[in-house]
Tab-separated table of C-alpha atoms and ligand atoms in Angstrom:
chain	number	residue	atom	x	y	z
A	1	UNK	CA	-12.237	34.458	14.145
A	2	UNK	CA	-10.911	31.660	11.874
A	3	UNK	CA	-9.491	28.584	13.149
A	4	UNK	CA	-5.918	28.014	13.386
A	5	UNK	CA	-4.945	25.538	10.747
A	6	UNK	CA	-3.150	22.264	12.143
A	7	UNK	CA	-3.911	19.906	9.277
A	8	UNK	CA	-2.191	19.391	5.840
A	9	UNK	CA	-3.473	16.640	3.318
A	10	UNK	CA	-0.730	15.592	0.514
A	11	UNK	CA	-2.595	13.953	-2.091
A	12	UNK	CA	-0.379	11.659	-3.520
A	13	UNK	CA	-2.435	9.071	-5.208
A	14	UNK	CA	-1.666	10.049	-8.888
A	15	UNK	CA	-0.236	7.677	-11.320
A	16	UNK	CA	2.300	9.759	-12.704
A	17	UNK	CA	1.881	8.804	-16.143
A	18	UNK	CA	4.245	11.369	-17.640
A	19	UNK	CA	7.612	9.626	-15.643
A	20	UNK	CA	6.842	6.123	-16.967
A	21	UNK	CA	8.708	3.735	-16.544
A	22	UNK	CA	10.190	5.392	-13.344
A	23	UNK	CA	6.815	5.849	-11.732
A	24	UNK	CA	5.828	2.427	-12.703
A	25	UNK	CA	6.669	0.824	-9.098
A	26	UNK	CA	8.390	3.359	-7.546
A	27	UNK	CA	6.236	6.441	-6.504
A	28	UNK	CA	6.464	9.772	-8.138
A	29	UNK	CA	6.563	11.679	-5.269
A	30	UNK	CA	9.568	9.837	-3.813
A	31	UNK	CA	11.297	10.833	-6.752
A	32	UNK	CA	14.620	12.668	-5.088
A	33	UNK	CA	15.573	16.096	-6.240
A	34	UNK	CA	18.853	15.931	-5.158
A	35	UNK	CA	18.771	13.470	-2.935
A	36	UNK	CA	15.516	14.139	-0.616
A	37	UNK	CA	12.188	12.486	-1.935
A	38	UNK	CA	9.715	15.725	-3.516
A	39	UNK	CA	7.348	14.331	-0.908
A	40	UNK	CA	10.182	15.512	2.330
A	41	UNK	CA	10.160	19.128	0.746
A	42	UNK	CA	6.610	19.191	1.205
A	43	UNK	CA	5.945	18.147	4.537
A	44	UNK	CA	9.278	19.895	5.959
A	45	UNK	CA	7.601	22.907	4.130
A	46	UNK	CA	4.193	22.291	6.019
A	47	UNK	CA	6.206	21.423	9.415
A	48	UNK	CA	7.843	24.886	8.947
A	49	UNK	CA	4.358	26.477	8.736
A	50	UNK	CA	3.138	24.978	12.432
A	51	UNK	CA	1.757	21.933	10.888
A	52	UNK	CA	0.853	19.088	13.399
A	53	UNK	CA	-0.883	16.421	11.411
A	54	UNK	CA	0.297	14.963	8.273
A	55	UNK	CA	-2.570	13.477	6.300
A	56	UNK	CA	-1.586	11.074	3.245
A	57	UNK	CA	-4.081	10.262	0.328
A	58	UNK	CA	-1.958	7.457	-1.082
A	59	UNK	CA	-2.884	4.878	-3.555
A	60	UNK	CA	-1.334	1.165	-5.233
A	61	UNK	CA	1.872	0.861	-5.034
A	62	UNK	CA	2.537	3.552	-2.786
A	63	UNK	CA	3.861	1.741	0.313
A	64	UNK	CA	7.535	3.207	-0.159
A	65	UNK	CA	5.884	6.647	1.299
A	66	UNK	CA	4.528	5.016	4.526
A	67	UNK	CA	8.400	3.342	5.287
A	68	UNK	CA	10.182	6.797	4.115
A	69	UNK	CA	8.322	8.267	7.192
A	70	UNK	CA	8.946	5.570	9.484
A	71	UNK	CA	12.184	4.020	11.692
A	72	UNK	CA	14.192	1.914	9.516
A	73	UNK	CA	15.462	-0.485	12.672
A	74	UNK	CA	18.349	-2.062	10.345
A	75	UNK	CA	19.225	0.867	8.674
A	76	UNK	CA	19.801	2.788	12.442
A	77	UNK	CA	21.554	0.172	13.289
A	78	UNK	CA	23.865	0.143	10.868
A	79	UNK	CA	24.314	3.438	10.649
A	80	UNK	CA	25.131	3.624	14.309
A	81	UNK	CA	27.381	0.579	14.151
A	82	UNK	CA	29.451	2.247	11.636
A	83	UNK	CA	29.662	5.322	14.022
A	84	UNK	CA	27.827	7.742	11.573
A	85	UNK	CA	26.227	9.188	14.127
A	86	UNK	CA	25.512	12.589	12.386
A	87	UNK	CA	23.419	10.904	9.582
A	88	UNK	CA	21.511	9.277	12.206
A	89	UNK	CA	20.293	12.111	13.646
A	90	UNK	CA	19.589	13.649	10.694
A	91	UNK	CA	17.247	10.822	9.471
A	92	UNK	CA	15.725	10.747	13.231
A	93	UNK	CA	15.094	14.645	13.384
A	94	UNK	CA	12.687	15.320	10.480
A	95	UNK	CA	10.371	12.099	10.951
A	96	UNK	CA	7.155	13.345	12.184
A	97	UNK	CA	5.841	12.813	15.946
A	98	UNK	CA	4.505	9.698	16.701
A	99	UNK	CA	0.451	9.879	15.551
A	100	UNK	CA	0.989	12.694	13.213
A	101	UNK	CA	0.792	11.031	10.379
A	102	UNK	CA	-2.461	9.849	8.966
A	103	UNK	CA	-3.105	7.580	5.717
A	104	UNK	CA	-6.230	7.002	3.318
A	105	UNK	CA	-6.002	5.194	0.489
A	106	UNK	CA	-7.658	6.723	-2.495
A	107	UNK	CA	-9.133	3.521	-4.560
A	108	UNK	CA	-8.999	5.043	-7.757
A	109	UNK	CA	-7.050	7.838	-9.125
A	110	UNK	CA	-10.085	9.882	-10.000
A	111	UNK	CA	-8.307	12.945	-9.758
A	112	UNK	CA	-6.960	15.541	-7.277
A	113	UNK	CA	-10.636	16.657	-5.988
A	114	UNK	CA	-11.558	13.228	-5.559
A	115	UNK	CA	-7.714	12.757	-3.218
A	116	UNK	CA	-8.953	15.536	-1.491
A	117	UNK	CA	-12.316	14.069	-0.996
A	118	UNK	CA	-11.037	10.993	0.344
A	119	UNK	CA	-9.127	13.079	3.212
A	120	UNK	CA	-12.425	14.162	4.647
A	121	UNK	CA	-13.078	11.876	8.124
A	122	UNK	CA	-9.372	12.360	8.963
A	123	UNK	CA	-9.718	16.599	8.069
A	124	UNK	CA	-13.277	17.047	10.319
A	125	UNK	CA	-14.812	20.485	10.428
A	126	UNK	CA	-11.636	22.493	10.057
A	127	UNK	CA	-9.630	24.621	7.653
A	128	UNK	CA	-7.120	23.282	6.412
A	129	UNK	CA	-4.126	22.799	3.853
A	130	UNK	CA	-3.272	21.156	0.516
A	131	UNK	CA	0.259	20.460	-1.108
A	132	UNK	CA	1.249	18.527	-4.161
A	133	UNK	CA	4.737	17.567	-3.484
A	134	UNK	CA	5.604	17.637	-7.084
A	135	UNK	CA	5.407	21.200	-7.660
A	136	UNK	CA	8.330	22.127	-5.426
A	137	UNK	CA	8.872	25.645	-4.091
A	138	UNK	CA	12.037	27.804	-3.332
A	139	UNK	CA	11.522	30.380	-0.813
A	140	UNK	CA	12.891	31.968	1.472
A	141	UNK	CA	9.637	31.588	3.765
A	142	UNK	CA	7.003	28.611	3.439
A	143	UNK	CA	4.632	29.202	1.149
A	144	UNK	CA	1.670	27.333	2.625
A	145	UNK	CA	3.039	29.242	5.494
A	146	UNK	CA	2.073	32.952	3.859
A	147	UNK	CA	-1.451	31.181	2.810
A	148	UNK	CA	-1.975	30.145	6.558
A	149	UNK	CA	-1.120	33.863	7.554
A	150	UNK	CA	-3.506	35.519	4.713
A	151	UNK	CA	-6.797	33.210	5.734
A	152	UNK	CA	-5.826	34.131	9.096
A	153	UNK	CA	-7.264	37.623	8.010
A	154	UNK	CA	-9.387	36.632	4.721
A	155	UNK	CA	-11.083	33.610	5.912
A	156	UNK	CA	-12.137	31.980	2.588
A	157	UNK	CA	-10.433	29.800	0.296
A	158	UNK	CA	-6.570	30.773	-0.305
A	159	UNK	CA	-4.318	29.564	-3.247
A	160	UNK	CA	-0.868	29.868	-4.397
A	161	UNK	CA	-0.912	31.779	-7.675
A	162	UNK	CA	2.287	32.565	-10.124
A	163	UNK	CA	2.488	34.688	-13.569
A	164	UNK	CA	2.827	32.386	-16.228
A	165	UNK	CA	3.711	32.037	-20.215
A	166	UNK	CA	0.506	33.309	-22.155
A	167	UNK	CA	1.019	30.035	-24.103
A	168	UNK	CA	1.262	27.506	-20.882
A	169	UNK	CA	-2.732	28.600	-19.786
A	170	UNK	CA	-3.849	25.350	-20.912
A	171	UNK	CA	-1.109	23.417	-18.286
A	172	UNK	CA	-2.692	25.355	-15.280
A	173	UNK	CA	-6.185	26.133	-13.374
A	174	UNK	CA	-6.078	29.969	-14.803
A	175	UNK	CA	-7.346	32.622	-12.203
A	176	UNK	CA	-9.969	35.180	-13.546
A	177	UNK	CA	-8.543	38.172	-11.076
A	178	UNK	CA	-10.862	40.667	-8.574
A	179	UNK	CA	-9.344	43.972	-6.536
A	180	UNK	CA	-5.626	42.790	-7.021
A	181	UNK	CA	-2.888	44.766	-4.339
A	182	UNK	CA	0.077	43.335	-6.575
A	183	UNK	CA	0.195	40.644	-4.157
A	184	UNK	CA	-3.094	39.145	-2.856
A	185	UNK	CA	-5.628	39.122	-5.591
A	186	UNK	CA	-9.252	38.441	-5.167
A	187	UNK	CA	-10.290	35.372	-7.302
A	188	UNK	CA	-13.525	36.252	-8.993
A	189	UNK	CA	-13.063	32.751	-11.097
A	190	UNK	CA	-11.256	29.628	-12.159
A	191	UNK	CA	-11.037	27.998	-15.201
A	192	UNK	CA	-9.015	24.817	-15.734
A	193	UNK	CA	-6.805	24.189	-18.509
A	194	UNK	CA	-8.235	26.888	-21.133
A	195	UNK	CA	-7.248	27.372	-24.690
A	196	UNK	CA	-4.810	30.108	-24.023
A	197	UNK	CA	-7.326	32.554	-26.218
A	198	UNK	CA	-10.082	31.671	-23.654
A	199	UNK	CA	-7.675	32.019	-20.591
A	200	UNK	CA	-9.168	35.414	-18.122
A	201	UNK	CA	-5.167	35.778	-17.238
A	202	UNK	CA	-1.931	34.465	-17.067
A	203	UNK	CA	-2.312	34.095	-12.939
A	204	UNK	CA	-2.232	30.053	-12.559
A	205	UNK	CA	-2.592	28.424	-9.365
A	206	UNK	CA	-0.095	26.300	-7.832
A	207	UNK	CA	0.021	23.378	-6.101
A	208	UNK	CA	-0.514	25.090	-2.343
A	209	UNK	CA	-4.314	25.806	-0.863
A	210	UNK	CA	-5.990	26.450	2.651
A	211	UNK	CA	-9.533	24.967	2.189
A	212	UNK	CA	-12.414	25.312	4.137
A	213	UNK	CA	-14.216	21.994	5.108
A	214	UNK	CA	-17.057	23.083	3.036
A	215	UNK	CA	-15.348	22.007	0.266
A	216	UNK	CA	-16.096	18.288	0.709
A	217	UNK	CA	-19.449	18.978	0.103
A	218	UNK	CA	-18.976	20.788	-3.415
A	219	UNK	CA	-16.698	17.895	-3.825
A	220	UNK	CA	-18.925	15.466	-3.414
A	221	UNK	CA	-21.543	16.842	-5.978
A	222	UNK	CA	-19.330	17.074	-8.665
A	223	UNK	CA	-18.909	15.274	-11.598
A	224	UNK	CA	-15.866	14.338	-13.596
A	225	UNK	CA	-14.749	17.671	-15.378
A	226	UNK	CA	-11.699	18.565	-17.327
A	227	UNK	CA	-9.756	15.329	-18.429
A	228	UNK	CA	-12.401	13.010	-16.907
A	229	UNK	CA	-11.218	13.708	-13.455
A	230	UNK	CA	-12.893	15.498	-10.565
A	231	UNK	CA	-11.035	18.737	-10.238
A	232	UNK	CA	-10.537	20.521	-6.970
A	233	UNK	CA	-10.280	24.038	-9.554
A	234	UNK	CA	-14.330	22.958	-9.788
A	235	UNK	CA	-15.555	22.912	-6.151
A	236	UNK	CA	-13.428	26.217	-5.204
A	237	UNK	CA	-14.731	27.763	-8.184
A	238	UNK	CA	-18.161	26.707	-6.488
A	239	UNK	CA	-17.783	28.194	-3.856
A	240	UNK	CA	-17.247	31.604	-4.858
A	241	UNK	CA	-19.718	34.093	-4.162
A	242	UNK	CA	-20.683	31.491	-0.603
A	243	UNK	CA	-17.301	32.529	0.830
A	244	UNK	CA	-13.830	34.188	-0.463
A	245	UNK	CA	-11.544	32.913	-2.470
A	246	UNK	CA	-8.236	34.933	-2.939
A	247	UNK	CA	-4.679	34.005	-4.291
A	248	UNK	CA	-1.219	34.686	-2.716
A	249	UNK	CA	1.495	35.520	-5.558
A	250	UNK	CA	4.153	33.392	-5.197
A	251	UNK	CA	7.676	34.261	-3.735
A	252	UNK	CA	10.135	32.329	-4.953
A	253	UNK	CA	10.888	29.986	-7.531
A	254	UNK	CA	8.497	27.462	-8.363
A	255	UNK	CA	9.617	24.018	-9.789
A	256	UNK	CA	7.138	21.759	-11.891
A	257	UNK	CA	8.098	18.227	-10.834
A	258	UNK	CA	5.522	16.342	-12.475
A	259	UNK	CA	7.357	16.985	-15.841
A	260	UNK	CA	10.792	15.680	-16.777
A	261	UNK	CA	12.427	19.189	-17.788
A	262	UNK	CA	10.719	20.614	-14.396
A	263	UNK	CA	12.062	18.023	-12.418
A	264	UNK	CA	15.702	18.075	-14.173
A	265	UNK	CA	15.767	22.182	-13.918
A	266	UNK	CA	14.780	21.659	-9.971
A	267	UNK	CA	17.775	19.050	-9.576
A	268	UNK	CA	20.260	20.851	-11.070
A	269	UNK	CA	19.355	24.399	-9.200
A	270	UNK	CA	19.284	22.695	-6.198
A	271	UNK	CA	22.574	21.238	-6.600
A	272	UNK	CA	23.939	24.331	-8.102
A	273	UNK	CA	23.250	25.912	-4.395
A	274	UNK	CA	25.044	23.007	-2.319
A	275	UNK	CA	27.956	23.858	-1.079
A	276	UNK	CA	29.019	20.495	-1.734
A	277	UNK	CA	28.157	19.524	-5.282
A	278	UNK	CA	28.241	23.339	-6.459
A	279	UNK	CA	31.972	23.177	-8.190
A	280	UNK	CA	31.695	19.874	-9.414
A	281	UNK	CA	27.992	20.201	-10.386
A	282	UNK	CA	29.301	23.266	-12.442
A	283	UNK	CA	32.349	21.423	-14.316
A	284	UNK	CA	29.550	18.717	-15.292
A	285	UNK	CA	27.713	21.319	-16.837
A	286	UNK	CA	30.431	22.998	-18.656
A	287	UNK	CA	31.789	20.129	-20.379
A	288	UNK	CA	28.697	18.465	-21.288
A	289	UNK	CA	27.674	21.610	-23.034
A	290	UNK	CA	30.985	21.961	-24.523
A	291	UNK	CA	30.870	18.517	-25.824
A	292	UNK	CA	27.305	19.267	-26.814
A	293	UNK	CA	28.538	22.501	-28.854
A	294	UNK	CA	31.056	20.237	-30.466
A	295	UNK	CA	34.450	21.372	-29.293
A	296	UNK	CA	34.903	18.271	-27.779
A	297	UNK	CA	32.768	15.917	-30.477
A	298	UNK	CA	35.671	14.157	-31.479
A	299	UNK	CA	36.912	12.995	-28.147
A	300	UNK	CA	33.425	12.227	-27.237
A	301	UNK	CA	32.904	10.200	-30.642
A	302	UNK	CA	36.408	8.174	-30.035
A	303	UNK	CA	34.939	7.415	-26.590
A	304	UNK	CA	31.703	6.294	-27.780
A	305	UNK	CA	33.116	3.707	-30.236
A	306	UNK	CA	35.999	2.416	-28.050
B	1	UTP	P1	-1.013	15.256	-11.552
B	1	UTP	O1	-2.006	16.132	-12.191
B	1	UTP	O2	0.418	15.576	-11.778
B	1	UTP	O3	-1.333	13.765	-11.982
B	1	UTP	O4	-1.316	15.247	-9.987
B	1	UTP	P2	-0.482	12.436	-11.840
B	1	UTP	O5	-1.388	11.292	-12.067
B	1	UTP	O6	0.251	12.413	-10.514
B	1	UTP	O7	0.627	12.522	-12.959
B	1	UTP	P3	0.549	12.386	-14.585
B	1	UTP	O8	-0.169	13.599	-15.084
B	1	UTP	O9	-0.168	11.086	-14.899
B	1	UTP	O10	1.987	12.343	-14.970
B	1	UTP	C1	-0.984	16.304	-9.123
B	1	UTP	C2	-0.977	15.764	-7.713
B	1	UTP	O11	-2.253	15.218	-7.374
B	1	UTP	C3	-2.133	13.870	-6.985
B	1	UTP	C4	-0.808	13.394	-7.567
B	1	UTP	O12	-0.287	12.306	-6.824
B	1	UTP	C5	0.038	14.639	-7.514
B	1	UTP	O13	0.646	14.801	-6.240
B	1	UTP	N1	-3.273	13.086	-7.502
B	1	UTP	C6	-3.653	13.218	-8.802
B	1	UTP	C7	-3.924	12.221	-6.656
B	1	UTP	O14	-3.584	12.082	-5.464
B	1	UTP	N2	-4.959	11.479	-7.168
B	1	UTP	C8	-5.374	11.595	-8.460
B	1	UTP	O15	-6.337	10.913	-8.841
B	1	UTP	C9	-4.705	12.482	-9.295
């Protein structure tokens, strides 16, 4: 029987070149979408899934993670001082256990095998699972929660997989597909970034995985592959044929963080379902694209030059 999975590593020692200058100090995954950091969504997601232990594979200049997920003495007690109460509990409720939270510090961003790598003393000999906080899901149920449930009957390697844009293969690890239920496909390759011509499908994998600790070994071995980096698409793809490897269709909407018009689309979708910035979210939007269509240009113009 396969173990039950306790552990989730959120590599988060990327630079996050394509948000400069944001990212410069400040890091990407604390980026809010809305106004909770990406990195929140994914560890409320794993908590959601029975996740105990929160492991962090942080880098430079990514202290502001380690005090998001701490007590903020001053801020409590203002916040209690000025009888806001509510918030307080609110900021109390989702902060892990005490000793659930684990960090490493990856020393150089070598790339998202080589975060994963550095996990490995705090992981042990156990399955367990991966989320990049910037590709944030919308779903009904947790996704790393349906991966959990599948290698409960699989075993293997399990990853997130979504239908994609013929054109976008070269964005994504591509998945070259086995027996496939419509659901749950059997992965009988990856290949990372190809030439849309070359890609085997347009099934790319997203940013959730249950690994088995084997994969530190495969990680090890490996060189730097595509875009100089050691890729964790590599060591799974490794391991194929030594133990399954199977993806779980995604349910739900999928947002790509790590890119500006991802990140923008997630913010205003998300606001567009909160009961308290739907309306005016929704006026924003309908006069800015008014005033972008023109009916308004003049106003706008007089504005601008005032
Ligand atoms: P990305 O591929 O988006 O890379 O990483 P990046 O460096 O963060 O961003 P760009 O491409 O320069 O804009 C996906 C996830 O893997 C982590 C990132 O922090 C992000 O959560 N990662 C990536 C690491 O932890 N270490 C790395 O060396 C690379």
């Amino acid at each position: 029987m396969e173990r039950r999975i306790r552990k989730a590593v959120f590599p988060v020692g990327g630079l996050g070149t394509r948000f400069l200058p944001a990212t410069k100090a400040m890091p990407k995954e604390m980026l809010p979408v809305v106004d909770k950091p990406l990195i929140q969504y994914a560890v409320e997601e794993a908590a959601a899934a029975g996740i105990e232990e929160f492991i962090f594979v942080t880098g430079r200049g990514k202290q502001a993670i380690e005090d998001h997920f701490d007590h903020s003495e001053e801020l409590e007690r203002a916040l209690l001082a000025r009888g806001r109460v509510r918030e307080l509990e609110a900021l109390k409720r989702w902060l892990p256990a005490p000793g659930a939270i684990a960090y490493t510090r990856q020393q150089e961003p070598l790339g998202l095998g080589h975060a994963v790598l550095c996990a490995r003393h705090l992981v042990g000999e156990e399955p367990f699972t991966v989320l990049l906080a910037d590709d944030l899901i919308l779903s009904r149920t947790p996704t790393i929660g349906e991966l959990v449930a599948l290698h409960a009957k699989t075993g293997g390697n399990v990853v997130s997989v979504m239908e994609i844009a013929p054109a976008q293969a070269s964005r994504y690890g591509i998945v070259a597909p086995g027996e496939d239920d419509g659901r749950v496909v059997e992965v009988s390759a990856l290949v990372e970034k190809p030439d849309p011509a070359d890609a085997p499908s347009n099934l790319a994998v997203v940013g959730r995985y249950v690994l088995q600790p084997e994969i530190f070994a495969h990680l090890e071995g490996l060189r730097a592959g595509h875009g100089g980096e050691i890729q964790l698409t590599d060591a799974l793809t490794k391991m194929i044929g030594e133990r399954p490897l199977h993806g779980v269709r995604l349910e739900g909407q999928r947002f790509d963080c790590g890119d500006r018009i991802g990140f923008l689309k997630a913010n205003l979708c998300f606001a567009l379902m909160r009961e308290d910035l739907r309306e005016e979210t929704r006026r924003i939007l309908e006069e800015s694209l008014a005033g972008a269509s023109g009916t308004d240009a003049k106003p706008s113009a007089k504005r601008a030059t005032a």
